[in-house]
GROMACS .gro file of C-alpha atoms in nm:
model
  299
    1MET     CA    1  10.775  -8.262  -5.558
    2LEU     CA    2  10.423  -8.332  -5.709
    3HIS     CA    3  10.523  -8.694  -5.804
    4ASP     CA    4  10.669  -8.775  -5.464
    5ALA     CA    5  10.374  -8.642  -5.296
    6LEU     CA    6  10.142  -8.848  -5.522
    7ALA     CA    7  10.367  -9.167  -5.513
    8GLY     CA    8  10.123  -9.372  -5.337
    9TRP     CA    9   9.846  -9.305  -5.579
   10ARG     CA   10  10.020  -9.435  -5.878
   11ASN     CA   11  10.011  -9.812  -5.824
   12ASP     CA   12   9.773  -9.848  -5.554
   13VAL     CA   13   9.396  -9.916  -5.601
   14ILE     CA   14   9.207  -9.611  -5.490
   15PRO     CA   15   8.916  -9.703  -5.265
   16GLU     CA   16   8.570  -9.653  -5.420
   17HIS     CA   17   8.446  -9.435  -5.151
   18ALA     CA   18   8.688  -9.149  -5.013
   19PRO     CA   19   8.666  -9.042  -4.646
   20GLN     CA   20   8.365  -8.815  -4.568
   21GLY     CA   21   8.413  -8.455  -4.453
   22GLU     CA   22   8.355  -8.345  -4.098
   23LYS     CA   23   7.986  -8.426  -3.967
   24GLY     CA   24   7.767  -8.148  -3.816
   25MET     CA   25   7.910  -7.894  -4.053
   26ARG     CA   26   7.663  -7.601  -4.079
   27PHE     CA   27   7.642  -7.257  -4.234
   28GLU     CA   28   7.436  -7.005  -4.053
   29GLY     CA   29   7.545  -6.680  -4.238
   30THR     CA   30   7.797  -6.446  -4.146
   31GLU     CA   31   7.812  -6.086  -4.004
   32ARG     CA   32   7.836  -5.954  -4.375
   33TYR     CA   33   7.609  -6.210  -4.558
   34TYR     CA   34   7.229  -6.234  -4.496
   35LEU     CA   35   7.093  -6.588  -4.528
   36ASN     CA   36   6.732  -6.609  -4.539
   37PRO     CA   37   6.576  -6.937  -4.392
   38GLU     CA   38   6.511  -7.118  -4.715
   39LEU     CA   39   6.848  -7.058  -4.845
   40ARG     CA   40   7.014  -7.162  -4.515
   41GLU     CA   41   6.819  -7.504  -4.542
   42ILE     CA   42   6.921  -7.600  -4.900
   43VAL     CA   43   7.286  -7.493  -4.825
   44ASN     CA   44   7.309  -7.704  -4.533
   45ILE     CA   45   7.145  -8.011  -4.694
   46ALA     CA   46   7.376  -7.987  -4.986
   47ILE     CA   47   7.682  -7.984  -4.740
   48THR     CA   48   7.552  -8.273  -4.543
   49MET     CA   49   7.452  -8.488  -4.851
   50GLU     CA   50   7.758  -8.382  -5.044
   51LYS     CA   51   7.561  -8.280  -5.344
   52PRO     CA   52   7.640  -7.999  -5.580
   53LEU     CA   53   7.437  -7.686  -5.498
   54LEU     CA   54   7.336  -7.495  -5.812
   55LEU     CA   55   7.234  -7.117  -5.744
   56THR     CA   56   7.051  -6.920  -6.007
   57GLY     CA   57   6.939  -6.556  -5.998
   58GLU     CA   58   7.001  -6.235  -6.158
   59ALA     CA   59   7.345  -6.087  -6.132
   60GLY     CA   60   7.414  -5.904  -5.782
   61THR     CA   61   7.202  -6.152  -5.561
   62GLY     CA   62   7.489  -6.278  -5.374
   63LYS     CA   63   7.528  -6.634  -5.537
   64THR     CA   64   7.923  -6.608  -5.580
   65GLN     CA   65   7.973  -6.427  -5.246
   66LEU     CA   66   7.793  -6.724  -5.074
   67ALA     CA   67   8.066  -6.946  -5.174
   68PHE     CA   68   8.336  -6.735  -5.016
   69GLU     CA   69   8.134  -6.676  -4.700
   70VAL     CA   70   8.082  -7.045  -4.658
   71SER     CA   71   8.457  -7.090  -4.707
   72ARG     CA   72   8.542  -6.813  -4.455
   73ALA     CA   73   8.266  -6.918  -4.194
   74LEU     CA   74   8.363  -7.302  -4.206
   75GLU     CA   75   8.721  -7.233  -4.240
   76LEU     CA   76   8.759  -7.443  -4.539
   77ALA     CA   77   8.999  -7.370  -4.826
   78MET     CA   78   8.862  -7.250  -5.147
   79GLU     CA   79   8.913  -7.380  -5.509
   80GLU     CA   80   8.750  -7.145  -5.773
   81ALA     CA   81   8.696  -7.158  -6.135
   82ARG     CA   82   8.550  -6.849  -6.320
   83CYS     CA   83   8.394  -7.036  -6.615
   84LYS     CA   84   8.451  -6.913  -6.961
   85SER     CA   85   8.309  -7.028  -7.305
   86THR     CA   86   8.636  -7.196  -7.396
   87PHE     CA   87   8.653  -7.412  -7.100
   88LYS     CA   88   8.643  -7.792  -7.145
   89GLY     CA   89   8.544  -8.015  -6.853
   90GLU     CA   90   8.863  -8.195  -6.842
   91GLU     CA   91   9.084  -7.876  -6.786
   92LEU     CA   92   8.886  -7.795  -6.476
   93CYS     CA   93   9.035  -8.129  -6.344
   94TYR     CA   94   9.385  -8.148  -6.495
   95VAL     CA   95   9.607  -8.049  -6.789
   96TYR     CA   96   9.876  -8.257  -6.941
   97ASP     CA   97  10.145  -8.014  -7.060
   98THR     CA   98  10.285  -8.195  -7.357
   99VAL     CA   99  10.465  -7.893  -7.483
  100LEU     CA  100  10.669  -7.846  -7.162
  101ARG     CA  101  10.747  -8.205  -7.169
  102LEU     CA  102  10.848  -8.213  -7.534
  103ASN     CA  103  11.073  -7.884  -7.466
  104ASP     CA  104  11.242  -8.057  -7.165
  105SER     CA  105  11.309  -8.361  -7.403
  106ARG     CA  106  11.492  -8.160  -7.643
  107PHE     CA  107  11.652  -7.896  -7.441
  108GLY     CA  108  11.668  -8.053  -7.085
  109SER     CA  109  11.484  -7.942  -6.770
  110GLY     CA  110  11.776  -7.758  -6.619
  111GLU     CA  111  11.747  -7.695  -6.247
  112THR     CA  112  11.364  -7.725  -6.251
  113GLY     CA  113  11.370  -8.070  -6.091
  114ARG     CA  114  11.138  -8.202  -6.348
  115ASP     CA  115  11.197  -8.566  -6.484
  116VAL     CA  116  11.100  -8.589  -6.856
  117ASN     CA  117  11.042  -8.959  -6.800
  118ASP     CA  118  10.780  -8.898  -6.514
  119ILE     CA  119  10.445  -8.768  -6.655
  120TRP     CA  120  10.335  -8.660  -6.306
  121ASP     CA  121  10.579  -8.362  -6.346
  122TYR     CA  122  10.387  -8.246  -6.631
  123LEU     CA  123  10.028  -8.257  -6.507
  124ARG     CA  124   9.874  -7.945  -6.386
  125PHE     CA  125   9.565  -7.991  -6.171
  126GLY     CA  126   9.284  -7.747  -6.215
  127PRO     CA  127   9.026  -7.636  -5.928
  128ILE     CA  128   8.833  -7.977  -5.929
  129GLY     CA  129   9.171  -8.191  -5.950
  130ARG     CA  130   9.308  -7.980  -5.647
  131ALA     CA  131   8.977  -8.010  -5.448
  132PHE     CA  132   8.987  -8.388  -5.501
  133LEU     CA  133   9.350  -8.441  -5.424
  134ALA     CA  134   9.351  -8.227  -5.099
  135GLU     CA  135   9.357  -8.399  -4.768
  136ASP     CA  136   9.120  -8.146  -4.612
  137ARG     CA  137   8.767  -8.084  -4.736
  138ARG     CA  138   8.753  -7.763  -4.956
  139VAL     CA  139   8.486  -7.523  -5.111
  140LEU     CA  140   8.473  -7.568  -5.479
  141LEU     CA  141   8.311  -7.294  -5.676
  142LEU     CA  142   8.221  -7.323  -6.040
  143ASP     CA  143   8.115  -6.956  -6.128
  144GLU     CA  144   7.888  -6.878  -6.415
  145ILE     CA  145   7.866  -7.252  -6.541
  146ASP     CA  146   7.608  -7.128  -6.797
  147LYS     CA  147   7.895  -6.955  -6.987
  148THR     CA  148   8.028  -7.303  -7.082
  149ASP     CA  149   7.887  -7.510  -7.357
  150SER     CA  150   7.673  -7.821  -7.313
  151ASP     CA  151   7.961  -8.059  -7.394
  152THR     CA  152   8.164  -7.915  -7.098
  153GLN     CA  153   7.854  -7.959  -6.870
  154ASP     CA  154   7.817  -8.312  -6.967
  155ASN     CA  155   8.166  -8.381  -6.903
  156LEU     CA  156   8.133  -8.256  -6.558
  157LEU     CA  157   7.829  -8.470  -6.473
  158ASP     CA  158   7.981  -8.810  -6.330
  159VAL     CA  159   8.279  -8.601  -6.219
  160LEU     CA  160   8.075  -8.409  -5.974
  161GLU     CA  161   7.845  -8.677  -5.880
  162ASP     CA  162   8.090  -8.950  -5.835
  163GLY     CA  163   8.386  -8.746  -5.696
  164SER     CA  164   8.617  -8.883  -5.941
  165PHE     CA  165   8.770  -8.842  -6.287
  166ILE     CA  166   9.021  -9.024  -6.501
  167ILE     CA  167   9.382  -8.890  -6.615
  168ARG     CA  168   9.333  -9.043  -6.977
  169GLU     CA  169   9.707  -9.024  -7.049
  170ILE     CA  170   9.796  -9.290  -6.791
  171ASN     CA  171   9.448  -9.439  -6.732
  172HIS     CA  172   9.458  -9.345  -6.365
  173LYS     CA  173   9.151  -9.277  -6.156
  174VAL     CA  174   9.155  -8.978  -5.916
  175THR     CA  175   8.889  -9.010  -5.640
  176ALA     CA  176   8.830  -8.723  -5.398
  177ARG     CA  177   8.980  -8.782  -5.058
  178GLN     CA  178   8.692  -8.573  -4.914
  179LYS     CA  179   8.436  -8.472  -5.134
  180PRO     CA  180   8.417  -8.081  -5.145
  181VAL     CA  181   8.141  -7.836  -5.076
  182ILE     CA  182   8.048  -7.769  -5.434
  183ILE     CA  183   7.859  -7.439  -5.510
  184ILE     CA  184   7.782  -7.366  -5.882
  185THR     CA  185   7.627  -7.045  -6.002
  186SER     CA  186   7.456  -6.955  -6.320
  187ASN     CA  187   7.306  -6.630  -6.455
  188ALA     CA  188   7.083  -6.816  -6.700
  189LYS     CA  189   7.275  -6.700  -7.025
  190ARG     CA  190   7.230  -7.034  -7.129
  191GLU     CA  191   6.999  -7.316  -7.050
  192LEU     CA  192   7.165  -7.610  -6.842
  193SER     CA  193   7.087  -7.970  -6.950
  194ASP     CA  194   6.843  -8.171  -6.765
  195PRO     CA  195   7.087  -8.443  -6.675
  196PHE     CA  196   7.313  -8.176  -6.520
  197LEU     CA  197   7.011  -8.019  -6.331
  198ARG     CA  198   6.916  -8.378  -6.197
  199ARG     CA  199   7.264  -8.405  -6.019
  200CYS     CA  200   7.225  -8.086  -5.844
  201PHE     CA  201   7.026  -7.926  -5.565
  202CYS     CA  202   6.871  -7.619  -5.702
  203HIS     CA  203   6.786  -7.289  -5.555
  204TYR     CA  204   6.677  -6.956  -5.727
  205ILE     CA  205   6.777  -6.644  -5.509
  206PRO     CA  206   6.515  -6.393  -5.585
  207PHE     CA  207   6.606  -6.013  -5.574
  208PRO     CA  208   6.574  -5.911  -5.211
  209PRO     CA  209   6.266  -5.697  -5.133
  210PRO     CA  210   6.310  -5.377  -4.947
  211ASP     CA  211   6.298  -5.524  -4.607
  212GLU     CA  212   6.573  -5.779  -4.665
  213MET     CA  213   6.774  -5.542  -4.854
  214ALA     CA  214   6.770  -5.316  -4.527
  215VAL     CA  215   6.910  -5.597  -4.345
  216ILE     CA  216   7.182  -5.663  -4.613
  217VAL     CA  217   7.277  -5.288  -4.596
  218ARG     CA  218   7.282  -5.288  -4.211
  219LEU     CA  219   7.524  -5.584  -4.226
  220HIS     CA  220   7.766  -5.364  -4.413
  221PHE     CA  221   7.686  -5.014  -4.277
  222PRO     CA  222   7.555  -5.066  -3.909
  223ASP     CA  223   7.620  -4.693  -3.811
  224LEU     CA  224   7.440  -4.524  -4.083
  225PRO     CA  225   7.101  -4.331  -3.964
  226ASP     CA  226   6.791  -4.496  -4.042
  227ALA     CA  227   6.655  -4.198  -4.257
  228PHE     CA  228   6.966  -4.205  -4.475
  229VAL     CA  229   6.934  -4.581  -4.524
  230SER     CA  230   6.559  -4.555  -4.607
  231ALA     CA  231   6.602  -4.267  -4.849
  232CYS     CA  232   6.888  -4.465  -5.024
  233LEU     CA  233   6.654  -4.770  -5.075
  234THR     CA  234   6.375  -4.550  -5.202
  235THR     CA  235   6.593  -4.418  -5.471
  236PHE     CA  236   6.736  -4.748  -5.550
  237TYR     CA  237   6.420  -4.924  -5.608
  238ARG     CA  238   6.280  -4.628  -5.806
  239LEU     CA  239   6.575  -4.676  -6.041
  240ARG     CA  240   6.538  -5.048  -6.076
  241GLU     CA  241   6.170  -4.988  -6.202
  242GLN     CA  242   6.280  -4.748  -6.469
  243GLY     CA  243   6.356  -5.029  -6.716
  244TYR     CA  244   6.725  -4.984  -6.755
  245GLU     CA  245   6.938  -5.240  -6.955
  246LYS     CA  246   7.136  -5.314  -6.641
  247PRO     CA  247   6.935  -5.223  -6.339
  248PRO     CA  248   7.136  -5.163  -6.016
  249ALA     CA  249   7.188  -5.464  -5.823
  250THR     CA  250   7.286  -5.529  -5.454
  251ALA     CA  251   7.665  -5.497  -5.527
  252GLU     CA  252   7.598  -5.146  -5.690
  253LEU     CA  253   7.385  -5.033  -5.411
  254LEU     CA  254   7.649  -5.121  -5.146
  255ASP     CA  255   7.903  -4.946  -5.364
  256TRP     CA  256   7.683  -4.642  -5.386
  257ILE     CA  257   7.606  -4.617  -4.994
  258GLY     CA  258   7.975  -4.650  -4.943
  259ALA     CA  259   8.065  -4.377  -5.177
  260LEU     CA  260   7.783  -4.151  -5.029
  261ALA     CA  261   7.904  -4.226  -4.678
  262SER     CA  262   8.280  -4.174  -4.757
  263ASP     CA  263   8.201  -3.862  -4.924
  264GLY     CA  264   7.997  -3.715  -4.633
  265VAL     CA  265   7.674  -3.651  -4.856
  266GLY     CA  266   7.375  -3.607  -4.646
  267GLY     CA  267   7.137  -3.775  -4.872
  268PRO     CA  268   7.124  -3.964  -5.203
  269GLY     CA  269   6.981  -3.698  -5.421
  270ALA     CA  270   6.672  -3.709  -5.625
  271GLY     CA  271   6.546  -3.673  -5.979
  272ARG     CA  272   6.857  -3.640  -6.230
  273GLU     CA  273   7.057  -3.512  -5.939
  274VAL     CA  274   7.136  -3.849  -5.784
  275SER     CA  275   7.483  -3.828  -5.642
  276HIS     CA  276   7.758  -4.073  -5.785
  277ILE     CA  277   7.511  -4.224  -6.010
  278GLY     CA  278   7.793  -4.393  -6.200
  279THR     CA  279   7.813  -4.631  -5.903
  280LEU     CA  280   7.447  -4.751  -5.983
  281LEU     CA  281   7.422  -4.732  -6.354
  282LYS     CA  282   7.725  -4.877  -6.557
  283ARG     CA  283   7.588  -4.885  -6.904
  284THR     CA  284   7.634  -4.587  -7.129
  285GLN     CA  285   7.269  -4.595  -7.270
  286ASP     CA  286   7.155  -4.633  -6.910
  287LEU     CA  287   7.333  -4.326  -6.798
  288LEU     CA  288   7.218  -4.128  -7.096
  289LYS     CA  289   6.858  -4.242  -7.033
  290PHE     CA  290   6.888  -4.120  -6.674
  291LYS     CA  291   7.023  -3.789  -6.777
  292GLY     CA  292   6.742  -3.750  -7.027
  293VAL     CA  293   6.990  -3.740  -7.322
  294ARG     CA  294   6.892  -3.871  -7.654
  295LYS     CA  295   7.161  -4.044  -7.853
  296ALA     CA  296   7.233  -3.825  -8.143
  297THR     CA  297   7.169  -3.988  -8.502
  298ARG     CA  298   7.285  -3.888  -8.849
  299PHE     CA  299   6.915  -3.870  -8.957
   0.00000   0.00000   0.00000
């Protein structure tokens, strides 16, 4: 049970500095993730120096996928938080289930094995807590941190920098046994505070130019003819220049090419006859604009 597994943590003083992760750990990209030299450098500096890496850039540039590929390539387990506006920094670390404990005190815990007198049986650790408590080094992804409010971000400042947090109900300090590889993403929906930014290494991932995008496509579809890939890229970048509300990004491009290839289509199409346009454009207004349809009004 949880309270047995953590028995040594309750009364002992936790050392100020947890053991460091494996040395010489480097990420060089994978067979399905293109890593340009600048991104490779900042990722590996963040891993070595155990600093959070904040990735920004428009949606579809591979920010979130990078964390999964680091996890896979370095064979590290992943802890993931898809941030929401309702998140508070504390619940990413732990939650004390007072309702469950009250229910058990009134009606009994049955055969669950929970002891109502033991608070550890009512603590539920979030992704940060699990990453800190793990014996092995892990990848910790905080995805779309810009969706949270400034108070949540401020609550995470010392937690991420120091690798520790306090369980307030029992005044117990949890210190990371091994500091995780922390990757944070933001789509810039909301500005992040200067103190938060100071604690991170930051990197903006620009949208890939055609030559880099061709490399990315080849990682996923190595057997497609060059002429086919070139025609798809030409159509894709033309669409991105049309001023759509949600221009197609890398993820849409790969889905589109996959749909064309699986359907046996000989080419991407042109004009308003682009095949499988719904895999590239997702907003109704964008699709209507592409088809040249004006939205009907009452006046």
